[in-house]
Short mmCIF file of C-alpha atoms in Angstrom, two decimals:
data_model
loop_
_atom_site.label_atom_id
_atom_site.label_comp_id
_atom_site.label_asym_id
_atom_site.label_seq_id
_atom_site.Cartn_x
_atom_site.Cartn_y
_atom_site.Cartn_z
CA UNK C 1 -153.86 50.63 -98.43
CA UNK C 2 -158.05 51.47 -96.57
CA UNK C 3 -157.42 54.66 -98.55
CA UNK C 4 -156.55 52.69 -101.36
CA UNK C 5 -158.87 50.50 -101.94
CA UNK C 6 -162.38 52.05 -100.84
CA UNK C 7 -161.31 55.35 -102.73
CA UNK C 8 -161.01 53.19 -106.55
CA UNK C 9 -163.65 50.53 -106.08
CA UNK C 10 -166.32 52.60 -105.41
CA UNK C 11 -165.52 54.54 -108.74
CA UNK C 12 -164.80 51.40 -110.84
CA UNK C 13 -168.43 50.25 -110.22
CA UNK C 14 -169.80 53.30 -111.00
CA UNK C 15 -168.09 53.42 -113.92
CA UNK C 16 -169.75 49.84 -114.14
CA UNK C 17 -172.89 50.75 -112.90
CA UNK C 18 -173.68 53.64 -115.67
CA UNK C 19 -172.44 51.86 -117.97
CA UNK C 20 -175.39 48.90 -117.80
CA UNK C 21 -178.06 51.55 -117.81
CA UNK C 22 -176.86 53.42 -120.62
CA UNK C 23 -175.21 51.59 -122.97
CA UNK C 24 -177.00 51.63 -126.80
CA UNK C 25 -178.23 48.12 -127.30
CA UNK C 26 -179.08 46.78 -130.64
CA UNK C 27 -182.73 45.43 -128.84
CA UNK C 28 -184.68 45.65 -126.27
CA UNK C 29 -182.88 46.52 -123.04
CA UNK C 30 -183.11 43.25 -121.44
CA UNK C 31 -184.94 42.24 -118.50
CA UNK C 32 -183.34 42.98 -114.80
CA UNK C 33 -180.16 45.80 -116.72
CA UNK C 34 -182.30 48.46 -114.39
CA UNK C 35 -181.57 45.85 -111.65
CA UNK C 36 -177.62 44.84 -112.28
CA UNK C 37 -176.85 48.73 -112.20
CA UNK C 38 -178.58 49.33 -109.71
CA UNK C 39 -176.61 46.69 -107.58
CA UNK C 40 -173.85 48.54 -108.60
CA UNK C 41 -174.67 52.17 -107.46
CA UNK C 42 -175.60 51.04 -104.54
CA UNK C 43 -172.42 48.93 -103.95
CA UNK C 44 -170.99 51.90 -105.04
CA UNK C 45 -172.26 54.09 -102.13
CA UNK C 46 -171.71 51.80 -99.39
CA UNK C 47 -167.98 51.42 -101.08
CA UNK C 48 -167.26 54.73 -100.29
CA UNK C 49 -168.28 54.95 -96.86
CA UNK C 50 -166.03 52.91 -95.94
CA UNK C 51 -163.01 56.08 -97.47
CA UNK C 52 -161.63 58.14 -95.05
CA UNK C 53 -162.37 61.37 -96.43
CA UNK C 54 -166.30 60.81 -97.64
CA UNK C 55 -166.41 59.27 -94.60
CA UNK C 56 -165.32 61.61 -91.97
CA UNK C 57 -167.25 63.91 -94.27
CA UNK C 58 -170.45 62.36 -94.10
CA UNK C 59 -169.63 61.92 -89.73
CA UNK C 60 -169.63 66.08 -90.11
CA UNK C 61 -173.07 66.66 -91.29
CA UNK C 62 -174.07 63.70 -88.15
CA UNK C 63 -171.83 61.74 -86.20
CA UNK C 64 -172.54 58.03 -87.64
CA UNK C 65 -174.10 59.24 -90.66
CA UNK C 66 -171.50 57.23 -92.84
CA UNK C 67 -172.25 54.01 -91.12
CA UNK C 68 -176.34 54.51 -92.01
CA UNK C 69 -175.76 55.18 -95.50
CA UNK C 70 -173.64 51.69 -95.84
CA UNK C 71 -175.78 49.85 -95.06
CA UNK C 72 -178.93 51.42 -96.28
CA UNK C 73 -176.25 51.46 -99.51
CA UNK C 74 -175.90 47.57 -98.86
CA UNK C 75 -179.05 45.90 -97.58
CA UNK C 76 -180.39 47.75 -101.02
CA UNK C 77 -177.26 46.55 -102.93
CA UNK C 78 -178.52 42.73 -100.93
CA UNK C 79 -182.01 43.13 -102.93
CA UNK C 80 -180.80 44.24 -106.41
CA UNK C 81 -178.78 40.99 -106.27
CA UNK C 82 -181.67 38.71 -105.91
CA UNK C 83 -183.29 41.10 -108.29
CA UNK C 84 -180.83 40.95 -110.91
CA UNK C 85 -181.14 37.05 -109.98
CA UNK C 86 -184.68 36.37 -109.92
CA UNK C 87 -184.92 37.94 -114.00
CA UNK C 88 -182.28 35.30 -114.85
CA UNK C 89 -185.22 32.71 -112.82
CA UNK C 90 -188.42 33.81 -114.15
CA UNK C 91 -190.03 35.65 -116.94
CA UNK C 92 -189.97 38.97 -116.54
CA UNK C 93 -194.46 39.04 -114.77
CA UNK C 94 -193.06 36.54 -112.14
CA UNK C 95 -190.18 38.52 -111.49
CA UNK C 96 -191.60 41.38 -110.60
CA UNK C 97 -195.00 39.61 -109.00
CA UNK C 98 -191.70 38.51 -106.61
CA UNK C 99 -189.45 41.14 -106.55
CA UNK C 100 -192.50 43.53 -104.93
CA UNK C 101 -192.71 41.48 -101.80
CA UNK C 102 -188.92 41.62 -101.42
CA UNK C 103 -189.35 45.63 -102.02
CA UNK C 104 -191.58 46.14 -99.44
CA UNK C 105 -189.26 44.26 -97.84
CA UNK C 106 -186.35 46.17 -97.93
CA UNK C 107 -188.33 49.94 -97.43
CA UNK C 108 -189.38 48.69 -94.29
CA UNK C 109 -185.58 47.78 -93.21
CA UNK C 110 -184.18 51.09 -93.82
CA UNK C 111 -187.38 53.05 -92.82
CA UNK C 112 -186.60 50.86 -88.70
CA UNK C 113 -182.96 52.14 -89.97
CA UNK C 114 -182.94 55.61 -90.30
CA UNK C 115 -185.97 56.21 -87.53
CA UNK C 116 -183.58 54.59 -84.72
CA UNK C 117 -181.19 56.11 -86.16
CA UNK C 118 -182.82 59.72 -85.81
CA UNK C 119 -183.90 59.39 -82.24
CA UNK C 120 -180.91 58.17 -80.97
CA UNK C 121 -178.94 60.83 -79.25
CA UNK C 122 -175.17 61.81 -80.63
CA UNK C 123 -174.34 60.97 -76.82
CA UNK C 124 -174.89 57.28 -77.70
CA UNK C 125 -174.00 56.06 -81.02
CA UNK C 126 -171.48 53.80 -81.52
CA UNK C 127 -168.56 56.67 -82.29
CA UNK C 128 -169.29 57.57 -78.75
CA UNK C 129 -169.85 54.57 -77.15
CA UNK C 130 -166.23 52.62 -78.44
CA UNK C 131 -164.94 56.13 -76.79
CA UNK C 132 -166.10 55.79 -73.61
CA UNK C 133 -165.89 52.34 -73.78
CA UNK C 134 -169.52 51.94 -73.02
CA UNK C 135 -170.95 48.95 -76.51
CA UNK C 136 -172.55 47.97 -72.86
CA UNK C 137 -174.50 50.38 -72.21
CA UNK C 138 -175.97 50.83 -75.45
CA UNK C 139 -179.52 52.06 -76.05
CA UNK C 140 -182.50 50.05 -77.17
CA UNK C 141 -183.08 52.33 -80.26
CA UNK C 142 -179.30 50.77 -81.71
CA UNK C 143 -180.41 47.28 -80.54
CA UNK C 144 -183.74 47.91 -82.60
CA UNK C 145 -182.08 49.30 -85.24
CA UNK C 146 -178.87 45.71 -85.34
CA UNK C 147 -182.32 43.92 -85.62
CA UNK C 148 -183.39 45.44 -88.44
CA UNK C 149 -180.15 45.74 -90.47
CA UNK C 150 -179.29 41.63 -89.88
CA UNK C 151 -182.74 39.96 -89.72
CA UNK C 152 -183.48 41.25 -93.52
CA UNK C 153 -179.34 41.32 -94.78
CA UNK C 154 -179.35 37.50 -93.35
CA UNK C 155 -182.98 37.37 -95.40
CA UNK C 156 -181.32 38.72 -98.70
CA UNK C 157 -177.53 37.18 -98.31
CA UNK C 158 -179.90 33.76 -98.53
CA UNK C 159 -182.25 34.70 -101.14
CA UNK C 160 -179.26 35.27 -102.87
CA UNK C 161 -177.84 31.05 -102.04
CA UNK C 162 -181.43 30.21 -103.63
CA UNK C 163 -181.61 32.33 -106.79
CA UNK C 164 -177.42 31.48 -107.44
CA UNK C 165 -178.12 27.80 -106.49
CA UNK C 166 -181.31 27.40 -108.93
CA UNK C 167 -179.52 29.58 -111.77
CA UNK C 168 -176.33 27.60 -111.68
CA UNK C 169 -178.22 24.41 -111.60
CA UNK C 170 -179.73 25.40 -115.24
CA UNK C 171 -176.94 27.84 -116.34
CA UNK C 172 -175.80 26.40 -120.21
CA UNK C 173 -172.68 28.70 -120.47
CA UNK C 174 -169.15 27.56 -118.47
CA UNK C 175 -168.70 31.50 -118.31
CA UNK C 176 -172.65 32.00 -116.82
CA UNK C 177 -171.15 28.63 -114.36
CA UNK C 178 -168.74 30.49 -112.81
CA UNK C 179 -170.00 34.29 -112.72
CA UNK C 180 -172.49 32.56 -110.62
CA UNK C 181 -170.12 30.24 -108.44
CA UNK C 182 -167.83 32.80 -107.46
CA UNK C 183 -171.30 34.65 -106.66
CA UNK C 184 -171.54 31.98 -104.00
CA UNK C 185 -168.80 32.46 -102.77
CA UNK C 186 -169.53 35.86 -102.56
CA UNK C 187 -172.56 34.95 -100.71
CA UNK C 188 -170.95 33.47 -97.83
CA UNK C 189 -168.68 35.98 -97.25
CA UNK C 190 -171.79 37.86 -96.80
CA UNK C 191 -173.43 35.12 -94.48
CA UNK C 192 -169.99 35.87 -92.06
CA UNK C 193 -170.21 39.38 -92.14
CA UNK C 194 -173.97 38.30 -90.45
CA UNK C 195 -172.99 35.76 -87.95
CA UNK C 196 -170.77 38.76 -87.21
CA UNK C 197 -173.04 41.06 -85.88
CA UNK C 198 -174.89 38.92 -84.50
CA UNK C 199 -172.62 37.40 -82.21
CA UNK C 200 -171.85 40.85 -81.72
CA UNK C 201 -175.38 42.44 -81.81
CA UNK C 202 -176.30 39.50 -78.36
CA UNK C 203 -173.19 39.65 -76.99
CA UNK C 204 -174.02 43.80 -76.21
CA UNK C 205 -177.21 42.85 -75.22
CA UNK C 206 -176.09 41.26 -72.03
CA UNK C 207 -173.26 44.05 -71.75
CA UNK C 208 -170.75 41.23 -73.90
CA UNK C 209 -168.45 42.73 -76.41
CA UNK C 210 -168.09 39.00 -78.73
CA UNK C 211 -165.21 40.52 -80.79
CA UNK C 212 -163.88 43.46 -79.53
CA UNK C 213 -161.91 46.35 -82.14
CA UNK C 214 -160.04 49.79 -82.19
CA UNK C 215 -162.88 52.20 -84.01
CA UNK C 216 -160.57 52.35 -86.96
CA UNK C 217 -159.14 49.19 -88.91
CA UNK C 218 -155.33 49.98 -89.39
CA UNK C 219 -154.96 47.40 -92.24
CA UNK C 220 -157.14 44.60 -93.75
CA UNK C 221 -157.07 42.51 -91.29
CA UNK C 222 -156.13 44.69 -87.85
CA UNK C 223 -158.13 45.19 -85.29
CA UNK C 224 -159.73 41.66 -85.77
CA UNK C 225 -162.78 42.75 -85.36
CA UNK C 226 -161.76 44.71 -89.47
CA UNK C 227 -161.43 40.84 -90.84
CA UNK C 228 -165.64 40.31 -89.68
CA UNK C 229 -166.89 44.33 -90.43
CA UNK C 230 -165.10 45.33 -93.36
CA UNK C 231 -163.13 42.45 -95.50
CA UNK C 232 -165.56 40.00 -95.20
CA UNK C 233 -168.06 42.47 -96.68
CA UNK C 234 -165.68 43.76 -99.09
CA UNK C 235 -164.87 40.45 -100.78
CA UNK C 236 -168.47 39.88 -100.43
CA UNK C 237 -169.30 42.65 -102.65
CA UNK C 238 -165.91 42.11 -105.19
CA UNK C 239 -167.35 38.65 -105.18
CA UNK C 240 -170.60 38.33 -106.05
CA UNK C 241 -169.60 41.66 -108.23
CA UNK C 242 -167.17 40.46 -110.78
CA UNK C 243 -169.49 36.73 -110.26
CA UNK C 244 -172.78 38.90 -111.83
CA UNK C 245 -170.88 40.62 -114.12
CA UNK C 246 -168.02 38.40 -115.57
CA UNK C 247 -170.35 36.53 -117.57
CA UNK C 248 -171.46 39.79 -120.22
CA UNK C 249 -167.63 40.94 -119.34
CA UNK C 250 -166.57 37.61 -121.12
CA UNK C 251 -169.36 36.83 -123.12
CA UNK C 252 -167.92 39.25 -126.36
CA UNK C 253 -164.43 36.57 -126.34
CA UNK C 254 -166.91 33.96 -126.00
CA UNK C 255 -168.62 34.68 -129.43
CA UNK C 256 -165.48 35.91 -131.07
CA UNK C 257 -163.81 32.37 -129.39
CA UNK C 258 -166.43 30.93 -131.30
CA UNK C 259 -166.46 32.37 -134.42
CA UNK C 260 -162.89 31.97 -135.18
CA UNK C 261 -163.56 28.15 -134.34
CA UNK C 262 -166.32 28.04 -136.77
CA UNK C 263 -164.58 29.52 -139.43
CA UNK C 264 -162.21 27.81 -138.59
CA UNK C 265 -164.11 23.93 -138.77
CA UNK C 266 -165.84 25.57 -142.48
CA UNK C 267 -162.15 25.77 -143.96
CA UNK C 268 -161.22 22.21 -142.76
CA UNK C 269 -164.23 20.50 -143.89
CA UNK C 270 -163.55 22.28 -147.73
CA UNK C 271 -161.65 20.05 -148.92
CA UNK C 272 -164.59 17.06 -148.49
CA UNK C 273 -167.08 18.98 -148.83
CA UNK C 274 -166.33 19.76 -152.28
CA UNK C 275 -165.07 15.97 -153.70
CA UNK C 276 -168.84 14.92 -152.07
CA UNK C 277 -170.75 17.59 -153.68
CA UNK C 278 -169.30 17.29 -156.99
CA UNK C 279 -169.98 13.31 -157.02
CA UNK C 280 -173.35 13.67 -154.86
CA UNK C 281 -174.52 18.19 -155.71
CA UNK C 282 -178.01 16.43 -154.05
CA UNK C 283 -177.34 17.05 -151.72
CA UNK C 284 -176.03 20.03 -151.05
CA UNK C 285 -179.54 21.72 -149.14
CA UNK C 286 -181.48 25.09 -151.07
CA UNK C 287 -180.31 28.05 -149.60
CA UNK C 288 -181.78 30.66 -147.22
CA UNK C 289 -181.39 34.12 -148.30
CA UNK C 290 -181.88 35.47 -144.75
CA UNK C 291 -178.81 33.21 -143.52
CA UNK C 292 -176.93 32.76 -145.38
CA UNK C 293 -174.16 35.44 -144.40
CA UNK C 294 -174.07 33.88 -140.80
CA UNK C 295 -170.82 31.93 -140.02
CA UNK C 296 -172.69 29.44 -138.00
CA UNK C 297 -175.51 28.50 -140.33
CA UNK C 298 -173.24 27.69 -142.78
CA UNK C 299 -170.59 24.90 -140.94
CA UNK C 300 -174.31 23.80 -139.89
CA UNK C 301 -175.48 23.21 -143.48
CA UNK C 302 -171.98 21.95 -144.16
CA UNK C 303 -171.87 18.96 -141.71
CA UNK C 304 -175.45 17.97 -142.21
CA UNK C 305 -174.46 18.23 -145.83
CA UNK C 306 -171.45 15.57 -145.22
CA UNK C 307 -173.21 13.55 -143.14
CA UNK C 308 -176.01 13.44 -145.53
CA UNK C 309 -173.17 12.28 -147.84
CA UNK C 310 -171.92 9.56 -145.92
CA UNK C 311 -174.82 8.08 -145.66
CA UNK C 312 -175.46 7.91 -149.66
CA UNK C 313 -172.03 6.46 -150.16
CA UNK C 314 -173.06 3.56 -147.78
CA UNK C 315 -172.97 1.05 -150.21
CA UNK C 316 -169.39 1.94 -151.78
CA UNK C 317 -167.16 1.21 -148.37
CA UNK C 318 -165.36 -1.04 -149.03
CA UNK C 319 -164.66 -3.98 -146.86
CA UNK C 320 -160.84 -4.49 -148.18
CA UNK C 321 -160.06 -0.73 -148.17
CA UNK C 322 -161.13 -0.54 -144.38
CA UNK C 323 -158.86 -3.23 -143.33
CA UNK C 324 -155.87 -1.80 -145.57
CA UNK C 325 -156.23 1.46 -143.53
CA UNK C 326 -157.50 -0.69 -139.58
CA UNK C 327 -153.25 -1.94 -141.05
CA UNK C 328 -151.43 0.76 -141.26
CA UNK C 329 -153.48 3.04 -138.37
CA UNK C 330 -151.88 -0.25 -136.40
CA UNK C 331 -149.41 -0.25 -137.62
CA UNK C 332 -147.66 3.20 -137.07
CA UNK C 333 -149.50 2.80 -133.57
CA UNK C 334 -152.76 5.21 -133.82
CA UNK C 335 -155.22 2.42 -133.36
CA UNK C 336 -157.99 3.06 -130.64
CA UNK C 337 -157.21 7.42 -131.42
CA UNK C 338 -159.37 9.65 -132.70
CA UNK C 339 -157.51 10.09 -135.46
CA UNK C 340 -156.45 6.81 -136.24
CA UNK C 341 -160.62 6.40 -136.81
CA UNK C 342 -160.74 9.24 -138.45
CA UNK C 343 -157.73 8.03 -141.12
CA UNK C 344 -160.01 4.81 -141.19
CA UNK C 345 -162.81 6.49 -142.34
CA UNK C 346 -161.49 8.89 -144.82
CA UNK C 347 -160.00 5.61 -146.60
CA UNK C 348 -163.05 3.75 -146.55
CA UNK C 349 -164.76 7.70 -148.60
CA UNK C 350 -161.78 8.61 -150.37
CA UNK C 351 -162.19 4.75 -151.81
CA UNK C 352 -166.46 5.13 -151.82
CA UNK C 353 -166.10 8.36 -153.86
CA UNK C 354 -164.28 7.11 -156.75
CA UNK C 355 -166.06 4.29 -156.79
CA UNK C 356 -169.50 6.16 -157.16
CA UNK C 357 -167.90 8.82 -159.56
CA UNK C 358 -166.44 5.58 -161.65
CA UNK C 359 -169.97 4.06 -161.57
CA UNK C 360 -168.60 0.94 -160.02
CA UNK C 361 -170.78 -1.42 -158.29
CA UNK C 362 -171.81 -1.19 -154.85
CA UNK C 363 -169.51 -3.58 -153.10
CA UNK C 364 -170.70 -6.68 -151.36
CA UNK C 365 -168.79 -6.66 -148.30
CA UNK C 366 -169.25 -3.21 -146.91
CA UNK C 367 -167.28 -1.61 -145.01
CA UNK C 368 -168.44 -0.93 -140.90
CA UNK C 369 -170.29 3.03 -140.28
CA UNK C 370 -167.18 5.06 -138.26
CA UNK C 371 -167.23 3.78 -134.44
CA UNK C 372 -168.89 6.81 -131.80
CA UNK C 373 -171.92 7.72 -134.02
CA UNK C 374 -174.44 6.80 -131.34
CA UNK C 375 -172.59 9.70 -129.52
CA UNK C 376 -172.20 12.06 -131.20
CA UNK C 377 -176.06 11.67 -131.99
CA UNK C 378 -177.58 16.08 -132.00
CA UNK C 379 -174.32 17.37 -130.78
CA UNK C 380 -173.10 19.44 -133.23
CA UNK C 381 -169.76 21.07 -131.86
CA UNK C 382 -168.96 17.00 -131.27
CA UNK C 383 -170.38 16.62 -134.36
CA UNK C 384 -168.48 19.05 -136.16
CA UNK C 385 -165.00 18.16 -134.47
CA UNK C 386 -164.86 14.50 -135.94
CA UNK C 387 -165.75 15.36 -139.70
CA UNK C 388 -162.58 18.27 -138.97
CA UNK C 389 -160.26 15.15 -138.43
CA UNK C 390 -161.43 13.14 -141.26
CA UNK C 391 -161.60 15.94 -143.58
CA UNK C 392 -158.00 16.76 -142.21
CA UNK C 393 -157.00 13.75 -142.96
CA UNK C 394 -158.63 13.07 -145.80
CA UNK C 395 -156.85 16.47 -147.04
CA UNK C 396 -152.95 15.28 -145.38
CA UNK C 397 -152.58 12.03 -144.83
CA UNK C 398 -150.32 9.01 -146.14
CA UNK C 399 -151.82 6.23 -144.86
CA UNK C 400 -155.47 7.34 -146.94
CA UNK C 401 -153.29 7.80 -149.76
CA UNK C 402 -152.01 3.97 -149.34
CA UNK C 403 -155.26 2.39 -148.60
CA UNK C 404 -158.32 4.10 -150.68
CA UNK C 405 -155.47 3.14 -153.54
CA UNK C 406 -155.41 6.78 -154.93
CA UNK C 407 -154.96 10.26 -154.02
CA UNK C 408 -158.65 11.25 -152.74
CA UNK C 409 -160.61 14.22 -155.41
CA UNK C 410 -159.53 17.33 -153.78
CA UNK C 411 -162.21 19.56 -156.31
CA UNK C 412 -160.88 22.68 -154.48
CA UNK C 413 -156.74 22.46 -154.99
CA UNK C 414 -158.65 21.41 -158.88
CA UNK C 415 -159.95 24.39 -159.33
#
């Protein structure tokens, strides 16, 4: 199980890293793209050190080299996470300025790991100490190693949490908010791992093995120290990786769903829009050749034009038709619902369109405006949903036909 998890994960992470770095983009590469690629590549290296075969190969070069490789890659990945978040929270020049300080600290930490590892005799390194039960006799160089590792990792995780919190408060996309919260949970597991390392490092100074365990993990939770030394960082890596990449992976899906919703909205609004423009051709906005192919632009035009038509028809809003529609809606137990309100509005508009087309005199007693107009002001999606409900009732509701005394014009059906 251990071998399968830590053998397959580096390949997945490395593939994701290459995708971020090399994939073709229609425009300039976004700021922070290389930070994301570096973050995934560093985590791939960190994970690979847990794979038994790779670990044995690295340790055959120098005892416990796999630990140095994994720890250095983990610190580099933590710095890359902070870098990604910096580019999300700040413009590129400011993000680069802030990143330089973090990279200097990273270089200092990794250099300290390498030097203290190199000067520690192989007979005094971790595996030898674990084998001979002499963890309490670790040399000062290993304590310096642990101090450098824990200090920078704790700083990086705190930095990641801070940057995640800042971004999650301003993110507008649901997928991005979910991704940032997932990243925050991953940081919690990383903090758990950091706390474990801190407790063990302090205990070792006083000759105590605070969270004892065997030399090798037999599962994700046994011995008990494996839950903190292996599972916690693994879950932290997985959640942070998922949280930062999920918004990008979901973006195409979100875009597809949004485009489909926009096309469906235009289709639903078509009957009402056709009848409005038949009697009020002046509400049609001037075409923009550069944007006529964009679905969101066309939908926005339709909503604006229909609302302009509703304003133009205010003198013909019949209070009698409104009362008849309200009574019928109440009889069918739809009062107070969006469908009921939309049906009443559709009946009033149907009667108003016919009155204006027939050249009738303006109404003396006018029907009130549709409810919720103030709440929907400035919210294109809310206004579109409301007008879709009105348009559907306008095209298909029997209440509209009964209350307005005639069927709607429905120019599209005649055409």
